[in-house]
GROMACS .gro file of C-alpha atoms in nm:
model
  481
    1MET     CA    1  12.674  14.094  -9.924
    2ALA     CA    2  12.599  14.321  -9.632
    3PHE     CA    3  12.873  14.430  -9.392
    4ILE     CA    4  12.757  14.187  -9.122
    5ASP     CA    5  12.783  13.897  -9.371
    6LEU     CA    6  13.137  13.999  -9.465
    7PHE     CA    7  13.225  14.032  -9.097
    8ILE     CA    8  13.096  13.681  -9.020
    9CYS     CA    9  13.293  13.536  -9.313
   10GLY     CA   10  13.613  13.711  -9.210
   11LEU     CA   11  13.579  13.614  -8.844
   12TYR     CA   12  13.511  13.251  -8.924
   13LEU     CA   13  13.800  13.224  -9.169
   14LEU     CA   14  14.034  13.369  -8.906
   15PHE     CA   15  13.905  13.104  -8.665
   16VAL     CA   16  13.978  12.828  -8.918
   17ILE     CA   17  14.328  12.962  -8.980
   18PHE     CA   18  14.384  12.963  -8.604
   19LEU     CA   19  14.282  12.596  -8.597
   20GLY     CA   20  14.548  12.530  -8.859
   21PHE     CA   21  14.814  12.680  -8.631
   22PHE     CA   22  14.669  12.499  -8.330
   23SER     CA   23  14.668  12.163  -8.512
   24LYS     CA   24  15.034  12.200  -8.609
   25ASN     CA   25  15.129  12.157  -8.243
   26HIS     CA   26  14.965  11.812  -8.243
   27ILE     CA   27  15.161  11.675  -8.541
   28HIS     CA   28  15.436  11.454  -8.400
   29SER     CA   29  15.446  11.171  -8.654
   30ILE     CA   30  15.330  11.065  -8.999
   31VAL     CA   31  15.038  10.878  -8.836
   32ASP     CA   32  14.926  11.205  -8.674
   33TYR     CA   33  14.951  11.391  -9.005
   34LEU     CA   34  14.769  11.136  -9.223
   35VAL     CA   35  14.514  10.968  -8.992
   36ALA     CA   36  14.503  11.194  -8.682
   37GLY     CA   37  14.676  10.935  -8.465
   38ARG     CA   38  14.374  10.698  -8.492
   39LYS     CA   39  14.224  10.859  -8.180
   40VAL     CA   40  13.898  10.988  -8.328
   41THR     CA   41  13.566  10.897  -8.161
   42PRO     CA   42  13.270  10.771  -8.372
   43TYR     CA   43  13.073  11.093  -8.317
   44LEU     CA   44  13.364  11.312  -8.422
   45GLY     CA   45  13.428  11.070  -8.708
   46VAL     CA   46  13.070  11.114  -8.832
   47ALA     CA   47  13.110  11.492  -8.825
   48SER     CA   48  13.443  11.463  -9.006
   49LEU     CA   49  13.302  11.229  -9.272
   50GLY     CA   50  12.994  11.447  -9.312
   51GLY     CA   51  13.195  11.769  -9.311
   52THR     CA   52  13.444  11.655  -9.573
   53GLU     CA   53  13.178  11.503  -9.798
   54LEU     CA   54  12.952  11.808  -9.747
   55GLY     CA   55  13.201  12.047  -9.900
   56LEU     CA   56  13.148  12.345 -10.128
   57ILE     CA   57  13.207  12.128 -10.436
   58THR     CA   58  12.941  11.882 -10.311
   59VAL     CA   59  12.683  12.155 -10.258
   60MET     CA   60  12.752  12.310 -10.598
   61TYR     CA   61  12.732  11.990 -10.806
   62ASN     CA   62  12.423  11.862 -10.626
   63ALA     CA   63  12.246  12.197 -10.666
   64GLN     CA   64  12.346  12.188 -11.033
   65LYS     CA   65  12.186  11.842 -11.065
   66GLY     CA   66  11.870  11.958 -10.888
   67PHE     CA   67  11.845  12.265 -11.110
   68SER     CA   68  11.900  12.060 -11.428
   69THR     CA   69  11.695  11.746 -11.354
   70GLY     CA   70  11.453  11.835 -11.073
   71LEU     CA   71  11.326  11.597 -10.807
   72SER     CA   72  11.426  11.292 -11.012
   73ALA     CA   73  11.779  11.350 -10.875
   74LEU     CA   74  11.658  11.246 -10.529
   75HIS     CA   75  11.735  10.883 -10.612
   76MET     CA   76  12.100  10.970 -10.540
   77PRO     CA   77  12.055  11.051 -10.166
   78ILE     CA   78  11.826  10.752 -10.119
   79ILE     CA   79  12.096  10.523 -10.257
   80ALA     CA   80  12.370  10.692 -10.049
   81GLY     CA   81  12.172  10.660  -9.726
   82ILE     CA   82  12.074  10.295  -9.775
   83VAL     CA   83  12.423  10.179  -9.876
   84THR     CA   84  12.587  10.364  -9.583
   85LEU     CA   85  12.338  10.200  -9.344
   86ILE     CA   86  12.412   9.853  -9.486
   87ILE     CA   87  12.787   9.905  -9.453
   88GLY     CA   88  12.738  10.026  -9.095
   89LEU     CA   89  12.540   9.712  -9.010
   90THR     CA   90  12.777   9.468  -9.179
   91GLY     CA   91  13.115   9.643  -9.168
   92PHE     CA   92  13.157   9.544  -9.534
   93ILE     CA   93  13.509   9.636  -9.656
   94VAL     CA   94  13.567   9.908  -9.393
   95VAL     CA   95  13.607   9.683  -9.087
   96PRO     CA   96  13.858   9.429  -9.228
   97LEU     CA   97  14.053   9.710  -9.391
   98ARG     CA   98  14.075   9.912  -9.068
   99ARG     CA   99  14.183   9.597  -8.887
  100LEU     CA  100  14.494   9.583  -9.106
  101LYS     CA  101  14.595   9.931  -8.976
  102VAL     CA  102  14.703  10.056  -9.316
  103LEU     CA  103  14.746  10.429  -9.377
  104THR     CA  104  14.656  10.417  -9.747
  105ILE     CA  105  14.466  10.181  -9.978
  106PRO     CA  106  14.776  10.081 -10.182
  107GLU     CA  107  14.933   9.957  -9.857
  108PHE     CA  108  14.657   9.697  -9.857
  109TYR     CA  109  14.751   9.603 -10.213
  110GLU     CA  110  15.101   9.506 -10.097
  111PHE     CA  111  14.974   9.334  -9.782
  112LYS     CA  112  14.739   9.112  -9.982
  113PHE     CA  113  14.928   9.085 -10.312
  114ASP     CA  114  15.281   9.224 -10.368
  115LYS     CA  115  15.487   9.541 -10.389
  116SER     CA  116  15.448   9.584 -10.765
  117THR     CA  117  15.068   9.579 -10.727
  118ARG     CA  118  15.098   9.847 -10.463
  119VAL     CA  119  15.304  10.075 -10.688
  120PHE     CA  120  15.093  10.014 -10.999
  121GLY     CA  121  14.769  10.065 -10.806
  122ALA     CA  122  14.903  10.380 -10.643
  123ILE     CA  123  14.997  10.532 -10.980
  124ILE     CA  124  14.644  10.475 -11.114
  125LEU     CA  125  14.490  10.603 -10.791
  126VAL     CA  126  14.692  10.925 -10.796
  127PHE     CA  127  14.624  10.981 -11.166
  128ALA     CA  128  14.249  10.939 -11.118
  129GLY     CA  129  14.241  11.129 -10.788
  130ILE     CA  130  14.425  11.438 -10.903
  131LEU     CA  131  14.224  11.444 -11.225
  132ASN     CA  132  13.909  11.407 -11.014
  133MET     CA  133  13.977  11.715 -10.806
  134GLY     CA  134  14.083  11.915 -11.112
  135LEU     CA  135  13.760  12.119 -11.117
  136PHE     CA  136  13.737  12.180 -10.740
  137LEU     CA  137  13.917  12.512 -10.745
  138LYS     CA  138  13.728  12.648 -11.046
  139VAL     CA  139  13.386  12.555 -10.903
  140ALA     CA  140  13.478  12.715 -10.568
  141ALA     CA  141  13.594  13.030 -10.749
  142VAL     CA  142  13.265  13.048 -10.944
  143PHE     CA  143  13.075  13.038 -10.614
  144VAL     CA  144  13.289  13.313 -10.461
  145ALA     CA  145  13.263  13.530 -10.773
  146ILE     CA  146  12.881  13.515 -10.781
  147ILE     CA  147  12.850  13.574 -10.406
  148PHE     CA  148  13.073  13.883 -10.420
  149GLY     CA  149  12.914  14.020 -10.735
  150LEU     CA  150  13.206  13.952 -10.969
  151SER     CA  151  13.222  13.787 -11.310
  152PRO     CA  152  13.259  13.404 -11.292
  153THR     CA  153  13.480  13.418 -11.603
  154GLY     CA  154  13.797  13.586 -11.722
  155SER     CA  155  14.054  13.760 -11.499
  156PRO     CA  156  13.826  13.787 -11.189
  157LEU     CA  157  13.791  13.406 -11.189
  158ILE     CA  158  14.168  13.356 -11.225
  159ILE     CA  159  14.245  13.598 -10.940
  160ILE     CA  160  13.991  13.432 -10.711
  161MET     CA  161  14.129  13.088 -10.794
  162ALA     CA  162  14.481  13.206 -10.707
  163LEU     CA  163  14.372  13.358 -10.374
  164LEU     CA  164  14.175  13.048 -10.276
  165LEU     CA  165  14.473  12.830 -10.365
  166VAL     CA  166  14.706  13.026 -10.136
  167LEU     CA  167  14.455  13.000  -9.850
  168VAL     CA  168  14.406  12.627  -9.900
  169LEU     CA  169  14.779  12.555  -9.922
  170PHE     CA  170  14.849  12.743  -9.600
  171TYR     CA  171  14.577  12.552  -9.417
  172THR     CA  172  14.680  12.212  -9.554
  173LEU     CA  173  15.052  12.248  -9.497
  174MET     CA  174  14.992  12.351  -9.136
  175GLY     CA  175  14.774  12.087  -8.974
  176GLY     CA  176  14.720  11.778  -9.189
  177MET     CA  177  14.437  11.544  -9.089
  178VAL     CA  178  14.418  11.689  -8.736
  179SER     CA  179  14.307  12.028  -8.868
  180VAL     CA  180  14.065  11.856  -9.107
  181VAL     CA  181  13.892  11.660  -8.830
  182VAL     CA  182  13.868  11.958  -8.593
  183THR     CA  183  13.737  12.195  -8.860
  184ASP     CA  184  13.499  11.933  -9.002
  185PHE     CA  185  13.321  11.908  -8.668
  186VAL     CA  186  13.254  12.282  -8.654
  187GLN     CA  187  13.149  12.323  -9.016
  188PHE     CA  188  12.936  12.008  -9.015
  189ILE     CA  189  12.711  12.166  -8.751
  190LEU     CA  190  12.724  12.508  -8.916
  191LEU     CA  191  12.644  12.384  -9.266
  192SER     CA  192  12.375  12.141  -9.157
  193VAL     CA  193  12.186  12.420  -8.982
  194SER     CA  194  12.239  12.690  -9.247
  195LEU     CA  195  12.155  12.463  -9.545
  196GLY     CA  196  11.848  12.335  -9.362
  197LEU     CA  197  11.728  12.690  -9.296
  198PHE     CA  198  11.807  12.785  -9.657
  199ALA     CA  199  11.586  12.502  -9.787
  200ILE     CA  200  11.304  12.591  -9.543
  201ILE     CA  201  11.309  12.959  -9.641
  202LEU     CA  202  11.298  12.870 -10.011
  203PHE     CA  203  11.019  12.619  -9.959
  204GLN     CA  204  10.808  12.863  -9.758
  205GLY     CA  205  10.832  13.120 -10.035
  206ILE     CA  206  10.749  12.868 -10.310
  207GLY     CA  207  10.531  12.594 -10.166
  208TRP     CA  208  10.495  12.236 -10.279
  209ASP     CA  209  10.218  12.303 -10.532
  210GLN     CA  210  10.419  12.565 -10.721
  211LEU     CA  211  10.733  12.350 -10.719
  212ILE     CA  212  10.545  12.051 -10.863
  213SER     CA  213  10.365  12.271 -11.117
  214VAL     CA  214  10.687  12.425 -11.249
  215TRP     CA  215  10.862  12.091 -11.292
  216GLU     CA  216  10.555  11.933 -11.452
  217SER     CA  217  10.539  12.212 -11.708
  218LYS     CA  218  10.915  12.200 -11.762
  219HIS     CA  219  10.979  11.825 -11.797
  220ASN     CA  220  10.648  11.643 -11.732
  221MET     CA  221  10.712  11.320 -11.537
  222ALA     CA  222  11.082  11.325 -11.631
  223GLY     CA  223  11.134  11.578 -11.353
  224PHE     CA  224  11.023  11.321 -11.093
  225ASN     CA  225  11.114  10.977 -11.231
  226PRO     CA  226  11.485  10.897 -11.272
  227PHE     CA  227  11.403  10.587 -11.479
  228ASN     CA  228  11.239  10.804 -11.745
  229THR     CA  229  11.467  10.814 -12.049
  230THR     CA  230  11.425  11.193 -12.085
  231SER     CA  231  11.499  11.271 -11.720
  232GLY     CA  232  11.874  11.300 -11.778
  233PHE     CA  233  11.923  10.969 -11.595
  234GLY     CA  234  11.768  10.637 -11.700
  235PHE     CA  235  11.804  10.280 -11.571
  236SER     CA  236  12.177  10.251 -11.644
  237TYR     CA  237  12.244  10.581 -11.463
  238VAL     CA  238  12.057  10.465 -11.150
  239LEU     CA  239  12.266  10.147 -11.149
  240TRP     CA  240  12.575  10.364 -11.192
  241MET     CA  241  12.467  10.568 -10.886
  242ILE     CA  242  12.440  10.250 -10.677
  243VAL     CA  243  12.807  10.199 -10.756
  244THR     CA  244  12.927  10.561 -10.728
  245ALA     CA  245  12.695  10.751 -10.490
  246GLY     CA  246  12.656  10.432 -10.288
  247LEU     CA  247  12.940  10.181 -10.257
  248VAL     CA  248  13.230  10.386 -10.390
  249SER     CA  249  13.165  10.717 -10.213
  250ILE     CA  250  13.133  10.536  -9.879
  251ALA     CA  251  13.364  10.234  -9.884
  252ILE     CA  252  13.603  10.258 -10.182
  253TRP     CA  253  13.689  10.625 -10.232
  254PRO     CA  254  14.009  10.699 -10.033
  255THR     CA  255  13.912  11.036  -9.879
  256ALA     CA  256  13.593  10.884  -9.733
  257LEU     CA  257  13.755  10.551  -9.645
  258SER     CA  258  14.028  10.735  -9.455
  259ARG     CA  259  13.761  10.818  -9.194
  260ALA     CA  260  13.729  10.446  -9.124
  261LEU     CA  261  14.106  10.412  -9.091
  262ILE     CA  262  14.117  10.674  -8.812
  263MET     CA  263  13.874  10.481  -8.590
  264PRO     CA  264  14.021  10.308  -8.280
  265SER     CA  265  13.815   9.983  -8.307
  266ASP     CA  266  13.590   9.771  -8.531
  267ASN     CA  267  13.277   9.863  -8.334
  268ALA     CA  268  13.365  10.231  -8.364
  269VAL     CA  269  13.383  10.195  -8.744
  270LYS     CA  270  13.039  10.033  -8.763
  271LYS     CA  271  12.889  10.290  -8.529
  272GLN     CA  272  13.039  10.571  -8.734
  273TYR     CA  273  12.882  10.445  -9.058
  274LEU     CA  274  12.545  10.374  -8.895
  275LEU     CA  275  12.531  10.729  -8.764
  276ALA     CA  276  12.662  10.868  -9.094
  277SER     CA  277  12.378  10.720  -9.302
  278VAL     CA  278  12.159  11.026  -9.235
  279PRO     CA  279  12.420  11.298  -9.310
  280MET     CA  280  12.539  11.102  -9.616
  281MET     CA  281  12.182  11.123  -9.746
  282ALA     CA  282  12.131  11.484  -9.634
  283ARG     CA  283  12.443  11.605  -9.819
  284PHE     CA  284  12.259  11.518 -10.142
  285VAL     CA  285  11.901  11.602 -10.041
  286LEU     CA  286  11.944  11.962  -9.924
  287PRO     CA  287  12.140  12.105 -10.219
  288ILE     CA  288  11.935  11.904 -10.473
  289MET     CA  289  11.613  12.047 -10.327
  290ILE     CA  290  11.760  12.397 -10.322
  291GLY     CA  291  11.865  12.360 -10.686
  292ALA     CA  292  11.522  12.228 -10.787
  293MET     CA  293  11.348  12.516 -10.608
  294ALA     CA  294  11.590  12.770 -10.756
  295VAL     CA  295  11.431  12.708 -11.097
  296VAL     CA  296  11.108  12.864 -10.967
  297VAL     CA  297  11.292  13.173 -10.838
  298LEU     CA  298  11.553  13.226 -11.111
  299GLY     CA  299  11.409  13.081 -11.430
  300ASP     CA  300  11.666  12.982 -11.692
  301VAL     CA  301  12.024  13.058 -11.581
  302ASP     CA  302  12.352  12.867 -11.585
  303ALA     CA  303  12.285  12.564 -11.364
  304LEU     CA  304  12.626  12.585 -11.193
  305THR     CA  305  12.563  12.944 -11.077
  306ALA     CA  306  12.209  12.874 -10.950
  307PHE     CA  307  12.302  12.799 -10.589
  308PRO     CA  308  12.493  13.121 -10.508
  309ALA     CA  309  12.248  13.327 -10.718
  310VAL     CA  310  11.940  13.205 -10.530
  311ALA     CA  311  12.122  13.240 -10.195
  312LEU     CA  312  12.180  13.609 -10.268
  313ARG     CA  313  11.815  13.645 -10.368
  314VAL     CA  314  11.639  13.489 -10.068
  315LEU     CA  315  11.867  13.461  -9.762
  316PRO     CA  316  11.845  13.728  -9.492
  317VAL     CA  317  12.144  13.924  -9.368
  318GLY     CA  318  12.342  13.721  -9.120
  319LEU     CA  319  12.231  13.378  -9.238
  320LEU     CA  320  12.392  13.445  -9.577
  321GLY     CA  321  12.720  13.523  -9.402
  322VAL     CA  322  12.700  13.206  -9.190
  323LEU     CA  323  12.630  12.993  -9.499
  324VAL     CA  324  12.913  13.144  -9.705
  325ALA     CA  325  13.157  13.119  -9.413
  326GLY     CA  326  13.070  12.754  -9.357
  327LEU     CA  327  13.103  12.671  -9.726
  328LEU     CA  328  13.441  12.843  -9.755
  329ALA     CA  329  13.567  12.653  -9.452
  330ALA     CA  330  13.420  12.333  -9.596
  331MET     CA  331  13.606  12.404  -9.917
  332MET     CA  332  13.932  12.427  -9.725
  333SER     CA  333  13.892  12.100  -9.538
  334THR     CA  334  13.771  11.914  -9.849
  335PHE     CA  335  14.071  12.035 -10.046
  336ASP     CA  336  14.290  11.953  -9.747
  337GLY     CA  337  14.160  11.594  -9.729
  338TYR     CA  338  14.210  11.535 -10.101
  339LEU     CA  339  14.555  11.693 -10.122
  340LEU     CA  340  14.669  11.497  -9.816
  341CYS     CA  341  14.537  11.172  -9.960
  342TRP     CA  342  14.697  11.190 -10.303
  343SER     CA  343  15.027  11.337 -10.180
  344GLY     CA  344  15.050  11.071  -9.911
  345VAL     CA  345  14.998  10.799 -10.172
  346ILE     CA  346  15.266  10.946 -10.400
  347VAL     CA  347  15.525  10.940 -10.123
  348ARG     CA  348  15.430  10.628  -9.927
  349ASP     CA  349  15.308  10.403 -10.207
  350ILE     CA  350  15.507  10.503 -10.516
  351ILE     CA  351  15.836  10.660 -10.412
  352MET     CA  352  15.911  10.481 -10.083
  353PRO     CA  353  15.851  10.122 -10.204
  354VAL     CA  354  16.100  10.164 -10.491
  355SER     CA  355  16.347  10.374 -10.292
  356LYS     CA  356  16.647  10.215 -10.125
  357SER     CA  357  16.699  10.496  -9.874
  358THR     CA  358  16.558  10.529  -9.522
  359TRP     CA  359  16.248  10.744  -9.481
  360SER     CA  360  16.203  10.908  -9.142
  361ASP     CA  361  15.872  11.070  -9.046
  362ALA     CA  362  16.029  11.412  -9.097
  363LYS     CA  363  16.142  11.321  -9.449
  364GLN     CA  364  15.799  11.181  -9.537
  365LEU     CA  365  15.627  11.497  -9.411
  366LYS     CA  366  15.864  11.713  -9.613
  367TRP     CA  367  15.794  11.530  -9.940
  368ILE     CA  368  15.421  11.497  -9.878
  369ARG     CA  369  15.404  11.875  -9.836
  370PHE     CA  370  15.606  11.919 -10.156
  371PHE     CA  371  15.358  11.709 -10.355
  372ILE     CA  372  15.067  11.892 -10.193
  373VAL     CA  373  15.198  12.209 -10.362
  374ILE     CA  374  15.250  12.028 -10.695
  375SER     CA  375  14.899  11.876 -10.686
  376ALA     CA  376  14.747  12.213 -10.600
  377GLY     CA  377  14.928  12.369 -10.896
  378PHE     CA  378  14.776  12.109 -11.130
  379MET     CA  379  14.431  12.183 -10.987
  380PHE     CA  380  14.479  12.550 -11.077
  381TYR     CA  381  14.597  12.465 -11.431
  382TRP     CA  382  14.324  12.206 -11.502
  383GLY     CA  383  14.047  12.435 -11.377
  384LEU     CA  384  14.155  12.701 -11.625
  385PHE     CA  385  14.188  12.487 -11.936
  386TYR     CA  386  13.944  12.192 -11.910
  387ASN     CA  387  13.647  12.258 -12.143
  388GLY     CA  388  13.410  11.962 -12.087
  389SER     CA  389  13.038  12.038 -12.060
  390ASP     CA  390  12.927  11.743 -11.845
  391ASP     CA  391  12.770  11.827 -11.508
  392VAL     CA  392  13.035  11.849 -11.236
  393TRP     CA  393  12.901  11.537 -11.061
  394ASP     CA  394  12.923  11.331 -11.382
  395TYR     CA  395  13.279  11.454 -11.436
  396LEU     CA  396  13.372  11.349 -11.081
  397ALA     CA  397  13.209  11.008 -11.120
  398ILE     CA  398  13.388  10.916 -11.443
  399THR     CA  399  13.731  11.050 -11.344
  400GLY     CA  400  13.706  10.862 -11.016
  401ALA     CA  401  13.604  10.553 -11.213
  402ILE     CA  402  13.953  10.539 -11.366
  403TYR     CA  403  14.058  10.418 -11.020
  404PHE     CA  404  13.755  10.255 -10.863
  405THR     CA  405  13.631  10.037 -11.151
  406GLY     CA  406  13.949   9.835 -11.111
  407ALA     CA  407  13.966   9.876 -10.734
  408ILE     CA  408  13.616   9.740 -10.657
  409PRO     CA  409  13.687   9.375 -10.755
  410LEU     CA  410  14.042   9.401 -10.625
  411MET     CA  411  13.941   9.522 -10.276
  412ILE     CA  412  13.636   9.297 -10.238
  413GLY     CA  413  13.822   8.996 -10.376
  414GLY     CA  414  14.136   9.075 -10.179
  415LEU     CA  415  13.945   9.094  -9.852
  416TYR     CA  416  13.700   8.806  -9.902
  417TRP     CA  417  13.833   8.565 -10.169
  418LYS     CA  418  14.123   8.333 -10.088
  419LEU     CA  419  14.208   8.270 -10.454
  420ALA     CA  420  14.272   8.637 -10.533
  421SER     CA  421  14.619   8.664 -10.689
  422PRO     CA  422  14.866   8.944 -10.774
  423THR     CA  423  14.815   8.878 -11.147
  424GLY     CA  424  14.439   8.910 -11.100
  425ALA     CA  425  14.487   9.236 -10.910
  426LYS     CA  426  14.702   9.389 -11.184
  427ALA     CA  427  14.458   9.273 -11.452
  428SER     CA  428  14.172   9.438 -11.266
  429LEU     CA  429  14.357   9.767 -11.225
  430PHE     CA  430  14.460   9.771 -11.590
  431ALA     CA  431  14.107   9.686 -11.708
  432GLY     CA  432  13.969   9.972 -11.497
  433LEU     CA  433  14.155  10.217 -11.721
  434THR     CA  434  13.883  10.158 -11.982
  435ALA     CA  435  13.677  10.409 -11.779
  436LEU     CA  436  13.889  10.678 -11.947
  437PHE     CA  437  13.661  10.638 -12.249
  438GLY     CA  438  13.378  10.782 -12.040
  439LEU     CA  439  13.547  11.122 -12.007
  440GLU     CA  440  13.360  11.365 -12.234
  441PRO     CA  441  13.656  11.488 -12.447
  442VAL     CA  442  13.762  11.124 -12.502
  443ARG     CA  443  13.407  11.021 -12.592
  444ASN     CA  444  13.387  11.303 -12.842
  445PHE     CA  445  13.729  11.229 -12.992
  446PHE     CA  446  13.643  10.862 -13.059
  447ASN     CA  447  13.275  10.935 -13.140
  448ILE     CA  448  13.160  10.691 -12.870
  449PRO     CA  449  12.776  10.679 -12.875
  450PHE     CA  450  12.733  10.562 -12.513
  451ASP     CA  451  12.703  10.788 -12.209
  452ALA     CA  452  12.947  10.781 -11.917
  453SER     CA  453  12.724  10.564 -11.696
  454ILE     CA  454  12.716  10.277 -11.948
  455ILE     CA  455  13.092  10.301 -12.001
  456GLY     CA  456  13.152  10.305 -11.625
  457LEU     CA  457  12.932   9.999 -11.561
  458THR     CA  458  13.101   9.818 -11.849
  459SER     CA  459  13.442   9.897 -11.701
  460VAL     CA  460  13.339   9.747 -11.365
  461PHE     CA  461  13.220   9.431 -11.544
  462ILE     CA  462  13.539   9.403 -11.752
  463ALA     CA  463  13.761   9.457 -11.447
  464THR     CA  464  13.571   9.193 -11.248
  465VAL     CA  465  13.596   8.935 -11.526
  466CYS     CA  466  13.968   9.006 -11.571
  467PHE     CA  467  14.029   8.983 -11.195
  468VAL     CA  468  13.853   8.648 -11.157
  469ALA     CA  469  13.995   8.495 -11.476
  470ALA     CA  470  14.354   8.603 -11.413
  471SER     CA  471  14.338   8.490 -11.048
  472VAL     CA  472  14.219   8.144 -11.154
  473LEU     CA  473  14.459   8.109 -11.448
  474PHE     CA  474  14.759   8.258 -11.263
  475PRO     CA  475  14.717   8.173 -10.895
  476LYS     CA  476  14.937   8.321 -10.628
  477LYS     CA  477  15.253   8.130 -10.549
  478ARG     CA  478  15.255   7.925 -10.234
  479VAL     CA  479  15.531   8.002  -9.988
  480LEU     CA  480  15.717   7.691  -9.875
  481LYS     CA  481  15.765   7.674  -9.499
   0.00000   0.00000   0.00000
């Protein structure tokens, strides 16, 4: 990068670090640290939701999908936008859950069912969540390595991962959710503009006719039709995206759902999701289009490195620096949101419910920060040693499924079905563990012939059947008054 690009990156990172220090002065309680005191406006909430979900990892895996599968990947943003709009209109899941004023999803498990369901659900959630973010650090380091002209393998990758980890830990330990929300607002604007300009510049240099021609010659209609069996997707995958890119990423996944929990009212939650339908779609569209167009510019390269490689090739001085700065800041707040979420669940939903001691806010903050460091250490280890070859997005979907295939029937049933019982909840959570068979190393070990999407959909079906059957056969006990 040119000197001006490096200067922009350095200046912006200093600004973000300053926000971390600034945010620390606004942390007075555990509610401030985990949900920003529930004082966030819908407009700021949209920027926070969009900023966290439009992180560096999001851009990289969507560009990878676009580079690998072409315009057929655009079914993902269409699904995300429509489902977010529907949830904004109806308040499905997010409004009744916010009304309970819980800080974490497992808190709802105890409110609706019992303490043992809370602890069991929290253990599964943490296991799936930490496994899910296991590749975040490595993918971010690959981006940085390519941008700065270094090797995305070997010792340069390890050094970059270590440096990024130190930066992320400092930022997270300082400001909690307050720093996330403040930074998200700035980077949401910055990334929206810079990614939009990136896509326009690429498109102007390529043109629609050339883009269509290249993908026709490369994959015929499979590059445009996700239902085509050779597109890399297929009918089962599109259904899987309705669950993952749609319902789960908006209303079930904890880091996104936490943005509903920080809203001050039911109407504010609905307004937030209505407004967020466009950025939730755009976070897929822009990087997918950039990845698809990168094929024309780069030819055959590693799909994961396509985004930074084409950025170096086509972006002018100045805009490249703004884009890289925004993505690095987005990386920090995304990591921050995830580390906060899982560490908060470990302390508040696993340790505290089984502990007989008193937990002050100061004690909770101390232990949450301790588990932030532990979780970050695992992310460093897993990024170095995991050897799966699935696309990053498919890895994220199936690791997350370990939690959400059991959580979908549990949360919907718990909020809307009076017969939902603690036994049904536990059965659903346990059945959701069948999603583990969708993880590529596990599939290979057991020689499972089905892809991850079919296994994930099957897990949702099994968990739903187990939830309903166990709730009917073992109803909740009535409390005598």
